[in-house]
Amino acid sequence: KIDMLVVGPEEPLVRGLHDYFMNHPELAHIPVIGPMMQGARLEGSKDFAKAFMFRHGIPTAAYRSFTSAEIDEAVAFLKQLTPPYVLKADGLAAGKGVIIVSDLLEAESELKQMFEGRFGAAGNTVVIEEFLKGIEVSVFVLTDGDHYVILPEAKDYKRIGEGDSGLNTGGMGAVSPVPFADEIFMQKVEQRIVIPTVEGLKKEGIPYRGFIFFGLINVGGEPFVIEYNVRMGDPETEAVVLRLKNDLVDLFEATATGTLNTRTIEKDPRTVATLMLVSGGYPGAYQKGYKVEGIEKVSDSVVFQAGTSYSGDKAVTSGGRVIAVSSYGETLSEALSLSLKSADKIHFEGKYYRSDIGFDLKG
């Protein structure tokens, strides 16, 4: 009695899960929230995404794509750019396929490693693009292919260390709303980015029902697209969903029936701050199987379990990013303070989290 499939991760979409359902006689009646393989290329191929943006006049950084057979041309292109240098594996690399370095020799070395299989087949083609300096924000759209709604925006924090230092991770926390994403900025996002993307998919005959995640950068008040994702992002979702007052299933049903134009998004005006509790050693090597205790003591926050598994009723760690803790507040400081208090009630061996999520937005 399954009435709907909502696809969370990107890989099944890129590999054609939606197409499989549509072409299977016993599954074809089940609506799938998430694009078909063709639309999932927006995330599955950086080269496809950049070319799509250029075709439809969507603001993004200048770029060129190269294969391993074109390494000499790629190095020559690097030498034309002003540092820092941005290298992106074309395919899926679990959020780790983007390299930003300031030294040309280091950039050449990283490029060579990517072509030699550092990210597997994802690095067979490498996108080299101009570096844009600004502050990032994530904007989420749900579309039925003809209509769309814009969900609350968020800002996530990728680096492992305080003050955005250290290695890149899948995300150490997020906040919503984002103060600089005001009405004027969001009008620019909608007119220059959201509408041309939805219309561009239609013009190219690419049916699309599901989420489009716009990874944006604010360059002096002007939005540019860094990347597309074809699903909600983590840990932004744990902040966004708390601010969404609509019934999510109702929005999915409208997406499935092509009636999103009959829905209006309602947002909670409060701020949400999300902290990710991670295993010691993450994003490098880490141990699993440590007992997780104290979740039941949290009353002022929402606890999302991610990298946990259960032995009976006992939770143990089973991943790098173990738990997300989200809290409401009238201000960012209040929301963050509540999340920090809740994070302190949860215990597992090697637990680590950042205490400065949203640090760059406090004014």
GROMACS .gro file of C-alpha atoms in nm:
model
  363
    1LYS     CA    1   0.000   0.000   0.000
    2ILE     CA    2   0.276   0.243  -0.092
    3ASP     CA    3   0.121   0.558  -0.242
    4MET     CA    4   0.430   0.770  -0.305
    5LEU     CA    5   0.809   0.751  -0.324
    6VAL     CA    6   1.012   1.050  -0.202
    7VAL     CA    7   1.378   1.003  -0.296
    8GLY     CA    8   1.625   1.148  -0.047
    9PRO     CA    9   1.978   1.087  -0.183
   10GLU     CA   10   2.111   1.197  -0.521
   11GLU     CA   11   2.271   0.873  -0.642
   12PRO     CA   12   1.947   0.671  -0.698
   13LEU     CA   13   1.804   0.965  -0.896
   14VAL     CA   14   2.117   0.998  -1.110
   15ARG     CA   15   2.109   0.622  -1.171
   16GLY     CA   16   1.747   0.639  -1.288
   17LEU     CA   17   1.528   0.519  -1.001
   18HIS     CA   18   1.238   0.738  -1.114
   19ASP     CA   19   1.269   0.603  -1.471
   20TYR     CA   20   1.269   0.246  -1.333
   21PHE     CA   21   0.941   0.305  -1.151
   22MET     CA   22   0.780   0.463  -1.458
   23ASN     CA   23   0.881   0.170  -1.678
   24HIS     CA   24   0.779  -0.104  -1.432
   25PRO     CA   25   0.417  -0.218  -1.482
   26GLU     CA   26   0.360  -0.284  -1.110
   27LEU     CA   27   0.518   0.046  -0.997
   28ALA     CA   28   0.423   0.295  -1.267
   29HIS     CA   29   0.114   0.415  -1.075
   30ILE     CA   30   0.328   0.529  -0.777
   31PRO     CA   31   0.423   0.899  -0.801
   32VAL     CA   32   0.794   0.965  -0.747
   33ILE     CA   33   0.914   1.294  -0.595
   34GLY     CA   34   1.254   1.341  -0.755
   35PRO     CA   35   1.360   1.395  -1.119
   36MET     CA   36   1.411   1.131  -1.384
   37MET     CA   37   1.765   1.048  -1.492
   38GLN     CA   38   1.776   1.323  -1.754
   39GLY     CA   39   1.685   1.596  -1.502
   40ALA     CA   40   1.911   1.448  -1.234
   41ARG     CA   41   2.208   1.536  -1.456
   42LEU     CA   42   2.183   1.886  -1.307
   43GLU     CA   43   2.359   1.732  -1.007
   44GLY     CA   44   2.507   1.421  -1.166
   45SER     CA   45   2.723   1.615  -1.413
   46LYS     CA   46   2.887   1.949  -1.329
   47ASP     CA   47   2.969   1.990  -1.698
   48PHE     CA   48   2.602   1.942  -1.799
   49ALA     CA   49   2.487   2.182  -1.526
   50LYS     CA   50   2.730   2.458  -1.628
   51ALA     CA   51   2.640   2.422  -1.996
   52PHE     CA   52   2.268   2.433  -1.905
   53MET     CA   53   2.321   2.757  -1.711
   54PHE     CA   54   2.508   2.916  -2.000
   55ARG     CA   55   2.239   2.808  -2.249
   56HIS     CA   56   1.969   2.977  -2.041
   57GLY     CA   57   2.159   3.287  -1.930
   58ILE     CA   58   2.167   3.187  -1.564
   59PRO     CA   59   2.441   3.376  -1.374
   60THR     CA   60   2.734   3.149  -1.283
   61ALA     CA   61   3.114   3.156  -1.288
   62ALA     CA   62   3.303   3.131  -1.618
   63TYR     CA   63   3.435   2.778  -1.676
   64ARG     CA   64   3.581   2.516  -1.909
   65SER     CA   65   3.564   2.136  -1.891
   66PHE     CA   66   3.851   1.899  -1.968
   67THR     CA   67   3.908   1.524  -1.994
   68SER     CA   68   4.229   1.346  -1.893
   69ALA     CA   69   4.337   1.348  -2.259
   70GLU     CA   70   4.329   1.729  -2.243
   71ILE     CA   71   4.550   1.777  -1.938
   72ASP     CA   72   4.791   2.011  -2.122
   73GLU     CA   73   4.502   2.235  -2.229
   74ALA     CA   74   4.365   2.223  -1.873
   75VAL     CA   75   4.697   2.336  -1.726
   76ALA     CA   76   4.719   2.615  -1.984
   77PHE     CA   77   4.367   2.729  -1.885
   78LEU     CA   78   4.465   2.728  -1.516
   79LYS     CA   79   4.755   2.960  -1.596
   80GLN     CA   80   4.514   3.212  -1.750
   81LEU     CA   81   4.309   3.235  -1.428
   82THR     CA   82   4.363   3.450  -1.122
   83PRO     CA   83   4.396   3.242  -0.800
   84PRO     CA   84   4.231   3.084  -0.611
   85TYR     CA   85   4.166   2.797  -0.851
   86VAL     CA   86   3.842   2.595  -0.843
   87LEU     CA   87   3.849   2.234  -0.965
   88LYS     CA   88   3.533   2.020  -0.970
   89ALA     CA   89   3.497   1.651  -1.048
   90ASP     CA   90   3.223   1.627  -1.310
   91GLY     CA   91   3.039   1.334  -1.151
   92LEU     CA   92   2.908   1.250  -0.804
   93ALA     CA   93   3.178   1.246  -0.537
   94ALA     CA   94   2.972   1.245  -0.214
   95GLY     CA   95   3.012   1.620  -0.170
   96LYS     CA   96   3.392   1.600  -0.170
   97GLY     CA   97   3.469   1.655  -0.539
   98VAL     CA   98   3.545   2.029  -0.522
   99ILE     CA   99   3.901   2.150  -0.469
  100ILE     CA  100   3.988   2.518  -0.407
  101VAL     CA  101   4.358   2.605  -0.386
  102SER     CA  102   4.556   2.929  -0.415
  103ASP     CA  103   4.888   2.795  -0.547
  104LEU     CA  104   4.918   2.717  -0.919
  105LEU     CA  105   5.156   2.421  -0.872
  106GLU     CA  106   4.921   2.275  -0.611
  107ALA     CA  107   4.628   2.324  -0.851
  108GLU     CA  108   4.820   2.138  -1.124
  109SER     CA  109   4.898   1.856  -0.882
  110GLU     CA  110   4.534   1.830  -0.769
  111LEU     CA  111   4.420   1.827  -1.133
  112LYS     CA  112   4.658   1.541  -1.212
  113GLN     CA  113   4.535   1.341  -0.910
  114MET     CA  114   4.173   1.391  -1.016
  115PHE     CA  115   4.247   1.262  -1.366
  116GLU     CA  116   4.435   0.966  -1.213
  117GLY     CA  117   4.126   0.851  -1.025
  118ARG     CA  118   4.122   1.035  -0.692
  119PHE     CA  119   3.741   1.053  -0.716
  120GLY     CA  120   3.702   0.743  -0.933
  121ALA     CA  121   3.502   0.781  -1.253
  122ALA     CA  122   3.358   1.111  -1.120
  123GLY     CA  123   3.692   1.276  -1.208
  124ASN     CA  124   3.717   1.153  -1.569
  125THR     CA  125   3.605   1.502  -1.665
  126VAL     CA  126   3.709   1.804  -1.455
  127VAL     CA  127   3.541   2.145  -1.458
  128ILE     CA  128   3.777   2.436  -1.394
  129GLU     CA  129   3.600   2.758  -1.309
  130GLU     CA  130   3.656   3.117  -1.206
  131PHE     CA  131   3.656   3.176  -0.828
  132LEU     CA  132   3.369   3.394  -0.704
  133LYS     CA  133   3.422   3.578  -0.376
  134GLY     CA  134   3.113   3.624  -0.162
  135ILE     CA  135   2.890   3.457   0.094
  136GLU     CA  136   2.692   3.140   0.022
  137VAL     CA  137   2.323   3.064   0.066
  138SER     CA  138   2.108   2.765  -0.027
  139VAL     CA  139   1.767   2.820  -0.188
  140PHE     CA  140   1.520   2.532  -0.224
  141VAL     CA  141   1.245   2.500  -0.481
  142LEU     CA  142   0.981   2.231  -0.522
  143THR     CA  143   0.851   2.206  -0.878
  144ASP     CA  144   0.589   1.997  -1.059
  145GLY     CA  145   0.752   2.078  -1.394
  146ASP     CA  146   0.523   2.370  -1.473
  147HIS     CA  147   0.485   2.551  -1.140
  148TYR     CA  148   0.713   2.594  -0.841
  149VAL     CA  149   0.718   2.709  -0.480
  150ILE     CA  150   1.020   2.855  -0.301
  151LEU     CA  151   1.087   2.707   0.044
  152PRO     CA  152   1.271   2.883   0.330
  153GLU     CA  153   1.638   2.947   0.249
  154ALA     CA  154   1.932   2.832   0.464
  155LYS     CA  155   2.306   2.866   0.502
  156ASP     CA  156   2.521   2.567   0.585
  157TYR     CA  157   2.873   2.537   0.724
  158LYS     CA  158   3.095   2.281   0.552
  159ARG     CA  159   3.429   2.304   0.731
  160ILE     CA  160   3.506   2.080   1.027
  161GLY     CA  161   3.665   2.352   1.242
  162GLU     CA  162   3.544   2.665   1.419
  163GLY     CA  163   3.550   2.978   1.204
  164ASP     CA  164   3.520   2.766   0.887
  165SER     CA  165   3.865   2.611   0.918
  166GLY     CA  166   3.997   2.266   0.835
  167LEU     CA  167   3.867   1.998   0.603
  168ASN     CA  168   3.541   2.005   0.407
  169THR     CA  169   3.259   1.785   0.539
  170GLY     CA  170   2.906   1.702   0.430
  171GLY     CA  171   2.795   1.989   0.657
  172MET     CA  172   2.844   2.075   1.026
  173GLY     CA  173   2.530   2.283   1.076
  174ALA     CA  174   2.289   2.530   0.920
  175VAL     CA  175   2.074   2.833   0.995
  176SER     CA  176   1.751   2.971   0.851
  177PRO     CA  177   1.655   3.244   0.767
  178VAL     CA  178   1.965   3.407   0.616
  179PRO     CA  179   1.968   3.782   0.692
  180PHE     CA  180   2.115   3.901   0.361
  181ALA     CA  181   1.861   3.696   0.160
  182ASP     CA  182   1.610   3.978   0.189
  183GLU     CA  183   1.316   4.050  -0.041
  184ILE     CA  184   1.529   4.235  -0.300
  185PHE     CA  185   1.792   3.959  -0.314
  186MET     CA  186   1.528   3.683  -0.335
  187GLN     CA  187   1.348   3.867  -0.619
  188LYS     CA  188   1.675   3.858  -0.814
  189VAL     CA  189   1.711   3.486  -0.734
  190GLU     CA  190   1.359   3.410  -0.856
  191GLN     CA  191   1.374   3.619  -1.174
  192ARG     CA  192   1.731   3.543  -1.283
  193ILE     CA  193   1.778   3.188  -1.156
  194VAL     CA  194   1.463   2.998  -1.048
  195ILE     CA  195   1.236   3.092  -1.340
  196PRO     CA  196   1.504   3.043  -1.612
  197THR     CA  197   1.591   2.703  -1.461
  198VAL     CA  198   1.231   2.573  -1.451
  199GLU     CA  199   1.157   2.719  -1.796
  200GLY     CA  200   1.489   2.590  -1.932
  201LEU     CA  201   1.403   2.235  -1.829
  202LYS     CA  202   1.066   2.267  -2.005
  203LYS     CA  203   1.225   2.411  -2.322
  204GLU     CA  204   1.469   2.120  -2.335
  205GLY     CA  205   1.189   1.868  -2.290
  206ILE     CA  206   1.318   1.750  -1.952
  207PRO     CA  207   1.025   1.656  -1.723
  208TYR     CA  208   1.107   1.747  -1.364
  209ARG     CA  209   0.904   1.679  -1.049
  210GLY     CA  210   1.086   1.726  -0.725
  211PHE     CA  211   1.331   1.951  -0.546
  212ILE     CA  212   1.586   2.180  -0.703
  213PHE     CA  213   1.851   2.296  -0.459
  214PHE     CA  214   2.029   2.610  -0.573
  215GLY     CA  215   2.373   2.648  -0.416
  216LEU     CA  216   2.419   3.025  -0.455
  217ILE     CA  217   2.680   3.284  -0.375
  218ASN     CA  218   2.602   3.648  -0.303
  219VAL     CA  219   2.863   3.861  -0.479
  220GLY     CA  220   2.802   4.222  -0.377
  221GLY     CA  221   2.426   4.172  -0.367
  222GLU     CA  222   2.410   3.976  -0.694
  223PRO     CA  223   2.327   3.602  -0.686
  224PHE     CA  224   2.531   3.348  -0.884
  225VAL     CA  225   2.478   2.971  -0.904
  226ILE     CA  226   2.764   2.759  -0.771
  227GLU     CA  227   2.585   2.428  -0.815
  228TYR     CA  228   2.253   2.251  -0.850
  229ASN     CA  229   2.142   1.960  -0.635
  230VAL     CA  230   1.835   1.756  -0.729
  231ARG     CA  231   1.720   1.690  -0.371
  232MET     CA  232   1.712   1.869  -0.037
  233GLY     CA  233   2.052   1.925   0.121
  234ASP     CA  234   2.172   1.799   0.456
  235PRO     CA  235   2.199   1.965   0.713
  236GLU     CA  236   1.998   2.251   0.560
  237THR     CA  237   1.683   2.037   0.551
  238GLU     CA  238   1.686   2.004   0.930
  239ALA     CA  239   1.658   2.384   0.951
  240VAL     CA  240   1.428   2.442   0.651
  241VAL     CA  241   1.162   2.183   0.744
  242LEU     CA  242   1.120   2.336   1.091
  243ARG     CA  243   1.042   2.673   0.930
  244LEU     CA  244   0.798   2.527   0.676
  245LYS     CA  245   0.446   2.556   0.820
  246ASN     CA  246   0.283   2.374   0.527
  247ASP     CA  247   0.203   2.005   0.541
  248LEU     CA  248   0.495   1.854   0.345
  249VAL     CA  249   0.286   1.560   0.220
  250ASP     CA  250   0.027   1.802   0.081
  251LEU     CA  251   0.305   1.978  -0.114
  252PHE     CA  252   0.426   1.643  -0.245
  253GLU     CA  253   0.074   1.550  -0.357
  254ALA     CA  254   0.043   1.883  -0.541
  255THR     CA  255   0.383   1.814  -0.703
  256ALA     CA  256   0.266   1.470  -0.815
  257THR     CA  257  -0.061   1.604  -0.960
  258GLY     CA  258   0.085   1.916  -1.123
  259THR     CA  259  -0.113   2.153  -0.903
  260LEU     CA  260   0.160   2.337  -0.708
  261ASN     CA  261   0.014   2.665  -0.838
  262THR     CA  262  -0.273   2.612  -0.591
  263ARG     CA  263  -0.040   2.610  -0.290
  264THR     CA  264   0.113   2.903  -0.096
  265ILE     CA  265   0.418   2.856   0.121
  266GLU     CA  266   0.384   2.961   0.486
  267LYS     CA  267   0.703   3.022   0.682
  268ASP     CA  268   0.763   3.033   1.056
  269PRO     CA  269   0.921   3.374   1.124
  270ARG     CA  270   1.149   3.235   1.393
  271THR     CA  271   1.515   3.146   1.339
  272VAL     CA  272   1.628   2.783   1.340
  273ALA     CA  273   1.986   2.678   1.418
  274THR     CA  274   2.100   2.322   1.344
  275LEU     CA  275   2.414   2.158   1.486
  276MET     CA  276   2.563   1.835   1.354
  277LEU     CA  277   2.716   1.599   1.612
  278VAL     CA  278   2.989   1.398   1.442
  279SER     CA  279   3.216   1.105   1.519
  280GLY     CA  280   3.572   1.174   1.638
  281GLY     CA  281   3.808   1.174   1.339
  282TYR     CA  282   3.540   1.272   1.085
  283PRO     CA  283   3.571   1.361   0.794
  284GLY     CA  284   3.871   1.126   0.806
  285ALA     CA  285   3.873   0.777   0.955
  286TYR     CA  286   3.644   0.720   1.257
  287GLN     CA  287   3.519   0.435   1.473
  288LYS     CA  288   3.159   0.310   1.473
  289GLY     CA  289   2.948   0.125   1.726
  290TYR     CA  290   2.969   0.365   2.021
  291LYS     CA  291   2.660   0.383   2.242
  292VAL     CA  292   2.450   0.699   2.198
  293GLU     CA  293   2.288   0.822   2.519
  294GLY     CA  294   2.078   1.119   2.632
  295ILE     CA  295   1.851   1.173   2.330
  296GLU     CA  296   1.546   1.126   2.552
  297LYS     CA  297   1.667   1.412   2.776
  298VAL     CA  298   1.632   1.666   2.493
  299SER     CA  299   1.303   1.857   2.520
  300ASP     CA  300   1.369   2.203   2.371
  301SER     CA  301   1.503   2.088   2.032
  302VAL     CA  302   1.424   1.848   1.749
  303VAL     CA  303   1.671   1.559   1.721
  304PHE     CA  304   1.731   1.406   1.377
  305GLN     CA  305   1.916   1.074   1.375
  306ALA     CA  306   2.145   1.021   1.078
  307GLY     CA  307   2.452   0.806   1.142
  308THR     CA  308   2.291   0.579   1.401
  309SER     CA  309   2.172   0.221   1.404
  310TYR     CA  310   1.981   0.023   1.665
  311SER     CA  311   2.056  -0.291   1.857
  312GLY     CA  312   1.718  -0.354   2.022
  313ASP     CA  313   1.627  -0.016   2.171
  314LYS     CA  314   1.991   0.094   2.207
  315ALA     CA  315   2.126   0.348   1.958
  316VAL     CA  316   2.489   0.321   1.845
  317THR     CA  317   2.695   0.534   1.607
  318SER     CA  318   2.711   0.403   1.251
  319GLY     CA  319   2.835   0.702   1.050
  320GLY     CA  320   3.042   1.017   1.049
  321ARG     CA  321   2.759   1.265   1.096
  322VAL     CA  322   2.564   1.100   1.376
  323ILE     CA  323   2.289   1.339   1.491
  324ALA     CA  324   2.151   1.681   1.397
  325VAL     CA  325   1.998   1.901   1.666
  326SER     CA  326   1.767   2.186   1.557
  327SER     CA  327   1.611   2.458   1.772
  328TYR     CA  328   1.383   2.758   1.727
  329GLY     CA  329   1.471   3.101   1.862
  330GLU     CA  330   1.349   3.459   1.829
  331THR     CA  331   1.709   3.541   1.735
  332LEU     CA  332   2.000   3.341   1.591
  333SER     CA  333   2.182   3.360   1.926
  334GLU     CA  334   1.880   3.221   2.110
  335ALA     CA  335   1.831   2.934   1.862
  336LEU     CA  336   2.201   2.845   1.870
  337SER     CA  337   2.211   2.858   2.251
  338LEU     CA  338   1.923   2.609   2.272
  339SER     CA  339   2.086   2.375   2.022
  340LEU     CA  340   2.415   2.388   2.214
  341LYS     CA  341   2.237   2.302   2.541
  342SER     CA  342   2.061   2.010   2.375
  343ALA     CA  343   2.384   1.890   2.211
  344ASP     CA  344   2.547   1.877   2.555
  345LYS     CA  345   2.278   1.633   2.676
  346ILE     CA  346   2.363   1.377   2.407
  347HIS     CA  347   2.671   1.162   2.462
  348PHE     CA  348   2.878   0.919   2.258
  349GLU     CA  349   3.250   0.841   2.249
  350GLY     CA  350   3.443   1.102   2.047
  351LYS     CA  351   3.143   1.335   1.998
  352TYR     CA  352   3.239   1.662   1.829
  353TYR     CA  353   3.039   1.962   1.707
  354ARG     CA  354   3.098   2.324   1.615
  355SER     CA  355   2.972   2.585   1.859
  356ASP     CA  356   2.995   2.877   1.613
  357ILE     CA  357   2.732   2.791   1.351
  358GLY     CA  358   2.600   3.120   1.209
  359PHE     CA  359   2.904   3.311   1.338
  360ASP     CA  360   2.937   3.515   1.017
  361LEU     CA  361   2.572   3.626   1.023
  362LYS     CA  362   2.566   3.780   1.369
  363GLY     CA  363   2.565   4.155   1.345
   0.00000   0.00000   0.00000
